[in-house]
XYZ file of C-alpha atoms in Angstrom:
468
model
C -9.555 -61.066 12.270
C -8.918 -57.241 11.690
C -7.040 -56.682 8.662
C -5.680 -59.231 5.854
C -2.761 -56.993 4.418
C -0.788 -54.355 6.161
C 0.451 -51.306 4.587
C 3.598 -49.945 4.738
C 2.698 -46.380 5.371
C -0.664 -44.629 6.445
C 0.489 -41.895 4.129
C 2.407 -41.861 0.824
C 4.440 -38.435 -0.527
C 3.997 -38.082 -4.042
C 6.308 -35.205 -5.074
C 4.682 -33.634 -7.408
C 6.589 -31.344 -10.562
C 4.976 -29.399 -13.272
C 3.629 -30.612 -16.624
C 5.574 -33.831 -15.591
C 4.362 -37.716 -14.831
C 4.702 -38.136 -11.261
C 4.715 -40.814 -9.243
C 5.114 -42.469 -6.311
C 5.302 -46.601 -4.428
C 3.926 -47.979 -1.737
C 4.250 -51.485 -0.298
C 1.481 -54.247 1.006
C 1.940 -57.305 3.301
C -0.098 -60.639 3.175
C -0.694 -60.940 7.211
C -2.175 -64.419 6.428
C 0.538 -67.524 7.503
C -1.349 -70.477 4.805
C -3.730 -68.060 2.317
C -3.151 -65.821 -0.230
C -5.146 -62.576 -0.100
C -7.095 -60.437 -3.174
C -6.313 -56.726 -3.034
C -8.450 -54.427 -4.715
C -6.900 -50.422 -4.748
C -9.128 -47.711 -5.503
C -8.304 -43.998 -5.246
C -11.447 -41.158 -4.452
C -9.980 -39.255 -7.669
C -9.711 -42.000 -10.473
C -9.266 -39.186 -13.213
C -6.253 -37.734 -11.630
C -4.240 -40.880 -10.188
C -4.181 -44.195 -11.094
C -2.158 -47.541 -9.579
C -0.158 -49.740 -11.597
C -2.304 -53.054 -10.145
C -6.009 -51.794 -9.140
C -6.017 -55.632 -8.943
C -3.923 -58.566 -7.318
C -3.113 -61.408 -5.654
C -0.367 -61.356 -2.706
C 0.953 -64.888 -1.594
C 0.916 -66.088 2.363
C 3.353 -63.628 4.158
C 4.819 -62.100 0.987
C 4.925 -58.001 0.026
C 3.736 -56.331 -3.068
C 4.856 -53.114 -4.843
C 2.402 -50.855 -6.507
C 3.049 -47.616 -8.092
C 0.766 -44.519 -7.740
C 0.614 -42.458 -11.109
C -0.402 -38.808 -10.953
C -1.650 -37.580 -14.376
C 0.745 -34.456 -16.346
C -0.773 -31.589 -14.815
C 0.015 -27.767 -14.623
C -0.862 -27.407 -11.279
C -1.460 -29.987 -7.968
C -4.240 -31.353 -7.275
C -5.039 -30.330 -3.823
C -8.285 -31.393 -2.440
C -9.642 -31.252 1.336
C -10.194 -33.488 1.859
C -6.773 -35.490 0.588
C -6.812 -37.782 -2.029
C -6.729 -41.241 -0.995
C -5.834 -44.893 -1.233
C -8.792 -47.518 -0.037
C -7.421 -51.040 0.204
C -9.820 -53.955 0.134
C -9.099 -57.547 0.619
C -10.747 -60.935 0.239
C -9.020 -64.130 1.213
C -8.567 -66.064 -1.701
C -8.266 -70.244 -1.315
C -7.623 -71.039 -4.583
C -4.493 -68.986 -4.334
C -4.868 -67.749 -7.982
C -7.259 -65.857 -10.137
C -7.611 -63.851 -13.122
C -8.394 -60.321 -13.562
C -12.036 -60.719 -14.265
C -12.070 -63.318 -11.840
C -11.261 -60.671 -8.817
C -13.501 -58.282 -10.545
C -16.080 -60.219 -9.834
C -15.007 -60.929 -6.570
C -15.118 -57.092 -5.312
C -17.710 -56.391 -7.015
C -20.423 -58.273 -5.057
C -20.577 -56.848 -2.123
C -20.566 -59.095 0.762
C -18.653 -59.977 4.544
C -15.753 -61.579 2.262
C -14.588 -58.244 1.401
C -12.487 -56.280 3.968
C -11.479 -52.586 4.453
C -7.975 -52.999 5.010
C -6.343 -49.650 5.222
C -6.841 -46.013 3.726
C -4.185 -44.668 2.800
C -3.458 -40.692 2.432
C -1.871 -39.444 -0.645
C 0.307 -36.540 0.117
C 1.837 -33.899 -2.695
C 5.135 -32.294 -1.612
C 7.455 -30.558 -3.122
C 8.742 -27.244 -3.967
C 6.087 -26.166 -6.688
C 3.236 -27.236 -4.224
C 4.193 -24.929 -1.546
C 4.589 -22.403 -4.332
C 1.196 -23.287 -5.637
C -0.299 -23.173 -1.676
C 1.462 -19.795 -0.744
C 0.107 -17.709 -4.252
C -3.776 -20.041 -3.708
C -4.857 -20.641 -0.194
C -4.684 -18.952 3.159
C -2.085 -19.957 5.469
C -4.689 -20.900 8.404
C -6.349 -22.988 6.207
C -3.480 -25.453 4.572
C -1.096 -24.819 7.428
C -0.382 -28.619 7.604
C -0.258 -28.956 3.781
C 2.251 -26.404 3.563
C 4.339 -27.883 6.518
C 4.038 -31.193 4.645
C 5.007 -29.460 1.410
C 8.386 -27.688 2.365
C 9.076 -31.015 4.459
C 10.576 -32.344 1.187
C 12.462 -29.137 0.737
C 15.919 -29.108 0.301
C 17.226 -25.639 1.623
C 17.939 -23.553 -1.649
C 14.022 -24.788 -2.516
C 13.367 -23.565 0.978
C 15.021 -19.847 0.308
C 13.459 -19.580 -3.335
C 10.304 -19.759 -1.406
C 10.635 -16.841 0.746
C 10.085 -14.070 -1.958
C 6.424 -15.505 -2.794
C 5.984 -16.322 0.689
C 7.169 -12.419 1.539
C 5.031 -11.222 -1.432
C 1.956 -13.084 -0.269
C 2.001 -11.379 3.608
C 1.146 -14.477 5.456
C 3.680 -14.601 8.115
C 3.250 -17.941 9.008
C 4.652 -19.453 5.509
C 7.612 -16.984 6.306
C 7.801 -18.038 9.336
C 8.053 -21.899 8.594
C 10.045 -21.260 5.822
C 12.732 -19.688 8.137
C 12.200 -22.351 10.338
C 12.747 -24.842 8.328
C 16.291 -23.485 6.902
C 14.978 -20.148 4.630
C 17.881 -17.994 4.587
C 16.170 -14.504 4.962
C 19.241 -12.616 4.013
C 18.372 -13.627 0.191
C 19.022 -10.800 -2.483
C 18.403 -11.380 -6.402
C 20.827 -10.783 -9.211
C 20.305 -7.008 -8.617
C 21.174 -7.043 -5.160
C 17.708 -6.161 -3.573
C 16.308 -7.793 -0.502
C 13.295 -9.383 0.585
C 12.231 -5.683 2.902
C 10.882 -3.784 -0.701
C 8.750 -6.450 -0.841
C 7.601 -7.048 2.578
C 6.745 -3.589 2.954
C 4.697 -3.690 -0.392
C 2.338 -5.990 1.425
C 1.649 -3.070 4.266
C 2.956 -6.215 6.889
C 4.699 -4.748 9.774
C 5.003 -8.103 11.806
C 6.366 -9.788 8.240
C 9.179 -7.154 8.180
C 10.362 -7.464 11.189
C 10.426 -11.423 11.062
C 12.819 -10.634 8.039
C 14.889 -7.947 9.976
C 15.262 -10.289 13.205
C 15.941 -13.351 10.712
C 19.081 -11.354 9.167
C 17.872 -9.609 5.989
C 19.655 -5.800 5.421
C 18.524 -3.123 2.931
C 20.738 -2.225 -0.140
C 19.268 1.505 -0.175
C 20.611 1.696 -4.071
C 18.581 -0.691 -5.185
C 16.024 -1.110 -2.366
C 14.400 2.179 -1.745
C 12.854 1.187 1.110
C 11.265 4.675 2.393
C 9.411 5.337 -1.337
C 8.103 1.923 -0.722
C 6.712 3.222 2.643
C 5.728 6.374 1.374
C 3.736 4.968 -1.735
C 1.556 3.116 1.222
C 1.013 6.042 3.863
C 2.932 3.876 6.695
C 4.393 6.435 8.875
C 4.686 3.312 11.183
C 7.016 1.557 8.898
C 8.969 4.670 7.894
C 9.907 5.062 11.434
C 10.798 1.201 12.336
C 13.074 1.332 9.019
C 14.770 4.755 10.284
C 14.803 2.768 13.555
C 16.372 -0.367 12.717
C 18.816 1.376 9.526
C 19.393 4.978 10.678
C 23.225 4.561 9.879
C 22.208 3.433 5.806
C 18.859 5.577 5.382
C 18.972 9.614 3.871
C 15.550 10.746 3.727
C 16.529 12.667 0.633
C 17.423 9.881 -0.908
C 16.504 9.379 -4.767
C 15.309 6.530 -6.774
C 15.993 5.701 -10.027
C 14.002 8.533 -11.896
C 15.688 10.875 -9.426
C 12.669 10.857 -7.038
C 12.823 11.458 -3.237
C 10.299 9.969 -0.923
C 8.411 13.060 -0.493
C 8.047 13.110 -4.329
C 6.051 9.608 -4.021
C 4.313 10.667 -1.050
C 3.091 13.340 -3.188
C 1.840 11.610 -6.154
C -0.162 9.673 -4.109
C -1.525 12.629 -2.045
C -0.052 11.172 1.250
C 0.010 14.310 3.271
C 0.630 12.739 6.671
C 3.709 11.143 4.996
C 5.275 14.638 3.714
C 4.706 16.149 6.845
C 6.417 13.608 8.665
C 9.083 13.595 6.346
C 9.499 17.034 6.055
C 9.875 17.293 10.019
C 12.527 15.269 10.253
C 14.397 17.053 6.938
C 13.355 15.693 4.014
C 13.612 18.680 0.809
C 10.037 19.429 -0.333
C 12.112 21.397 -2.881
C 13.470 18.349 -4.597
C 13.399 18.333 -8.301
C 13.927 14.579 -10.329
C 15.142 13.947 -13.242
C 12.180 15.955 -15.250
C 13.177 18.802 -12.926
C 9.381 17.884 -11.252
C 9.072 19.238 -7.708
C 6.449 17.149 -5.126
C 4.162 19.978 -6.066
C 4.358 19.284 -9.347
C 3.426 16.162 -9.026
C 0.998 16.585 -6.707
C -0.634 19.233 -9.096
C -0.681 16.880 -12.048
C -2.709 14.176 -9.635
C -5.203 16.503 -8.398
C -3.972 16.077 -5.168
C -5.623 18.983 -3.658
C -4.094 17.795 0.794
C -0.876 18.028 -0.364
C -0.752 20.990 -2.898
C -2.030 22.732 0.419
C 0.332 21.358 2.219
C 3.686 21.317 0.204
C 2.550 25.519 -0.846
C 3.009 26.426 2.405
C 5.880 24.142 3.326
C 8.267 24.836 -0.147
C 8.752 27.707 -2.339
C 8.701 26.226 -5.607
C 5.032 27.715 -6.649
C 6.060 28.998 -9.544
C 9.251 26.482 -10.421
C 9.055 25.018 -13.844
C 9.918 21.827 -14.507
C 11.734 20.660 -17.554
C 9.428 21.617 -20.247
C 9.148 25.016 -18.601
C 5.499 23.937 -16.865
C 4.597 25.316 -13.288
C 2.604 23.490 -11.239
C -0.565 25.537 -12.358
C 0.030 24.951 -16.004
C 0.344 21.287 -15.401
C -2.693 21.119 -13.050
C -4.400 23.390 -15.790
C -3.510 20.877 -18.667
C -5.548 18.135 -17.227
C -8.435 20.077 -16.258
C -7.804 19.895 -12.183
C -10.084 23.133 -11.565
C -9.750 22.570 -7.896
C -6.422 23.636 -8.155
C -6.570 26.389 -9.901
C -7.290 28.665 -6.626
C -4.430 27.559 -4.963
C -2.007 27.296 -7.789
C -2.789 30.840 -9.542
C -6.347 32.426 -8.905
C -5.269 33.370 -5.616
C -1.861 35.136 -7.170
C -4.136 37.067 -9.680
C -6.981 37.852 -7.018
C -3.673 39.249 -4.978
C -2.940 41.745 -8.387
C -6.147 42.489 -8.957
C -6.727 43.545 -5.681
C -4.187 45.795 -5.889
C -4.770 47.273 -8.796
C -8.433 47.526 -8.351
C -9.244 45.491 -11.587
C -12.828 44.971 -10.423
C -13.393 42.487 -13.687
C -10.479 40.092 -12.628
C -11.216 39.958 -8.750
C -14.527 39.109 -9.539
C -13.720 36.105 -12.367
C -11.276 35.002 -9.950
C -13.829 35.058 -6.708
C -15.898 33.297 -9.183
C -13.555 30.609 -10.085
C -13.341 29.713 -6.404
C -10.319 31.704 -5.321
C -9.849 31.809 -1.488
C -10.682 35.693 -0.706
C -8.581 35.028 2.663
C -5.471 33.184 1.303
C -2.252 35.174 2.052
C 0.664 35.757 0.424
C 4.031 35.395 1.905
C 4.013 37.988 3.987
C 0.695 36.926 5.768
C -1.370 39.773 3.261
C -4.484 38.885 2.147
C -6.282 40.070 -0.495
C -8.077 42.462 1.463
C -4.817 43.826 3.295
C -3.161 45.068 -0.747
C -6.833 46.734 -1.413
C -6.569 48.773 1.847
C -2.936 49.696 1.487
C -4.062 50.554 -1.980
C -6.890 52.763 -1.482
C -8.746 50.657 -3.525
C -12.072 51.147 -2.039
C -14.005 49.141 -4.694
C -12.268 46.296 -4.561
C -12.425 46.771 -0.842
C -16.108 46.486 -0.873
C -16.255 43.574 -2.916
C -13.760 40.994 -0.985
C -16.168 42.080 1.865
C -18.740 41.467 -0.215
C -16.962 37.594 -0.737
C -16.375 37.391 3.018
C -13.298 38.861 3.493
C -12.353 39.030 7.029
C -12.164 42.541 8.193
C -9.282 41.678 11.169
C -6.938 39.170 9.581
C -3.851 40.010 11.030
C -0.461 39.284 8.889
C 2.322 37.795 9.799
C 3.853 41.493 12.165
C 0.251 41.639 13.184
C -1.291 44.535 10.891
C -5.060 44.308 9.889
C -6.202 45.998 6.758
C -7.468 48.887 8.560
C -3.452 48.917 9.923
C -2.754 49.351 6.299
C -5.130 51.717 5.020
C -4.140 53.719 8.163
C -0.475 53.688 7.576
C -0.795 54.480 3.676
C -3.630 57.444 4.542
C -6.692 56.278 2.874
C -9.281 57.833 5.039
C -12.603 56.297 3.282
C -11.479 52.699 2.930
C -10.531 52.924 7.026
C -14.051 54.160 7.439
C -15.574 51.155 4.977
C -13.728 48.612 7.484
C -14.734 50.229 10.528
C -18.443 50.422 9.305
C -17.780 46.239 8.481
C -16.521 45.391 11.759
C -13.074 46.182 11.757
C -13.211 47.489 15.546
C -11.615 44.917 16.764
C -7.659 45.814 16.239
C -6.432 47.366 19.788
C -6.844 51.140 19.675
C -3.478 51.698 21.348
C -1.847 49.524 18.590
C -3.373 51.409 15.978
C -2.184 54.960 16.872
C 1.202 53.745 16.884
C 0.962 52.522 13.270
C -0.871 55.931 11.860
C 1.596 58.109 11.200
C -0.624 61.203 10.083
C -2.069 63.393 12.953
C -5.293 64.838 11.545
C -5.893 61.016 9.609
C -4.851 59.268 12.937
C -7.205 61.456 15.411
C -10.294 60.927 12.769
C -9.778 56.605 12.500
C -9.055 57.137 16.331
C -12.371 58.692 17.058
C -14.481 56.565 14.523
C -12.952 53.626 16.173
C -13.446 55.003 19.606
C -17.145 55.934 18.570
C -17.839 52.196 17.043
C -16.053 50.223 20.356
C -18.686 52.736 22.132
C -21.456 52.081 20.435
C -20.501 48.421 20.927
C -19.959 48.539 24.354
C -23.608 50.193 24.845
C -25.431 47.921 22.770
């Protein structure tokens, strides 16, 4: 003989709800045609669920209910591996016993108690695929889940898809889609499931969503700050891609920010360049009148200050308060900055007005003795025009390249050739600066007796070069 009792089902679904009693029934046959049959029911998590009758007696060829209890809980009691229900059996002759009597009965272990059946308890519901999408990886309860959303009607189904979204596993989107998940699902303010998906840095998750029917609401979405906050050139491009014809890459959020001004705050350089390429404003001011540089400055975001100063011309924009992007970078200490922002504008002055104090504090301070100014001067290129032969000798001092060209291709000797200042040319010269093309340089010098002298200490130097 194999079994005395059949059961109904080799699994039961207990749908499960929060801080609720839940509970589920299962059924039990009596196989025997003349006996009736002891059932003992025992679950591997007594604390947690509990059956109606842990102890009866079913009649020859008859059925018996029982009820499976699941204790008020906040969450569900997953376990791997599943709860579940062990029937045992003993034939019973006397067709009738009490409850001590079958106590007994199963207690003493023996051949006249059977194993009939093991039965799998199985939570579904909406809250436990809630509960396995925010706790477990999808690889790991991938039939639990499946099981889960099996008792889903489809509004539970849709619900689901902003946790599942938010979590990044694309299989639970996946299977919730399959299932009947409508992806196109917006909330009360109108915003779709893509902010979200691209919060989780999931490129394969977004484009499930895209080729499952969910569009952007750019008002309420801002989908490329969302990209921008995460340095995903990839997904700024697919969401250009896919909605070129409802994208502006100037577009502003709520506080009046563009993309570039995220980008910024977060240092993203490769972002604003991109951006900026294809004609986003790095000029942009928000609603504090705060350009990217500002904010950049205020972060200590040292890539993109470099960047955005030599891609905008807001250096010395203030924002609402009447704060450059020095001052602010200056208020919270950001020394690094301070050489870009303003010690390179006042090593610029005092270089050209030989203020030997200042160019020194500022060298000091870490200013960049080649940075140039609009016009592709440096430093060294205003002391030379100047005649400002001490200041001259210090930058060189600092490592002040003798043959930076500007932006029409003048060198500082150029400079102190054109404006006449004999003994600065010949400081250069003695430094190095042989290097400018001696046919270019007569063309700039527009003083005979000035221009023959350079020409022949130049000529002498490229000599003496040439023979060493």
């Amino acid at each position: 003989m194999d079994r005395l009792v059949k059961a109904e089902l080799k699994e039961v679904e207990l749908h499960f709800h929060k801080n609720q009693k839940c509970f589920t029934s299962f059924k039990l046959t009596n196989l025997m045609h003349t006996m009736s049959v002891a059932v003992s029911l025992t679950t591997t998590n007594p604390s947690t669920f509990s059956i109606n009758k842990p102890l009866s007696v079913i009649p020859p060829l008859s059925s018996s209910s029982y009820t499976l209890h699941l204790s008020n809980m906040n969450q569900p009691p997953l376990s791997d591996p599943a709860d579940v229900i062990t029937v045992r059996t003993s034939m019973l002759p006397t067709g009738k016993a009490s409850t001590d009597d079958l106590r007994r009965l199963f207690n003493k272990p023996g051949p006249h108690v059977f194993r009939d059946a093991v039965i799998t308890v199985t939570l579904v519901g909406p809250t436990v695929a809630e509960y396995i999408i925010s706790n477990y990886d999808s690889v790991e309860t991938r039939n639990l889940f499946s099981k889960a959303i099996s008792a889903c009607e489809k509004s539970h189904l849709t619900n689901l898809l902003k946790p599942a979204v938010e979590s990044g596993q694309l299989d639970y989107v996946a299977e919730l889609i399959a299932a009947g998940g409508d992806a196109s699902l917006t909330d009360s303010n109108g915003r779709s499931l893509i902010p979200s998906a691209i919060r989780t840095g999931k490129l394969d998750v977004l484009k499930l969503l895209v080729a499952s029917g969910s569009r952007i609401n750019d008002s309420v979405d801002f989908v490329l700050h969302e990209a921008a906050v995460l340095d995903r050139i990839d997904i700024v491009k697919f969401l250009l891609e896919i909605f070129a014809d409802k994208l502006d890459v100037n577009s502003t959020n709520t506080e009046s920010k563009t993309p570039i001004h995220v980008a910024a705050m977060e240092g993203h350089v490769s972002v604003i360049e991109f951006l900026v390429s294809i004609g986003a404003n790095p000029n942009a001011v928000d609603s504090q009148k705060w350009t990217p540089l500002h904010h950049a400055a205020s972060r200590n975001q040292l890539k993109a200050v470099e960047f955005l100063l030599e891609n905008s011309d807001v250096k010395y924009a203030k924002e609402l308060n009447g704060k450059t992007a020095f001052e602010l970078a200056e208020e919270r200490n950001h020394t690094r900055l301070f050489g870009l922002l303003r010690w390179g504008d006042a090593l610029l002055r005092a270089a050209r007005v030989d203020d030997v104090h200042a160019l020194k504090r500022c060298l000091a301070e870490g200013a960049e003795v080649n940075r140039k100014d609009q016009n592709g001067w440096t430093p060294l290129h205003w002391a030379s025009f100047k005649g400002r032969i001490k200041s001259v000798k210090i930058l060189l001092e600092h490592g002040a390249e003798v043959d930076s060209v500007d932006d029409a291709g003048y060198t500082p000797l150029h400079c102190a050739a054109e404006a006449g200042h004999l003994q600065v040319a010949l400081v250069l010269i003695a430094h190095g600066g042989c290097q400018t093309n001696l046919k270019t340089f007569q063309h700039v010098s527009p003083i005979g007796s000035f221009q023959k002298h350079v020409s022949q200490s130049l000529h002498y130097s490229k000599k003496s070069e040439t023979i060493a």
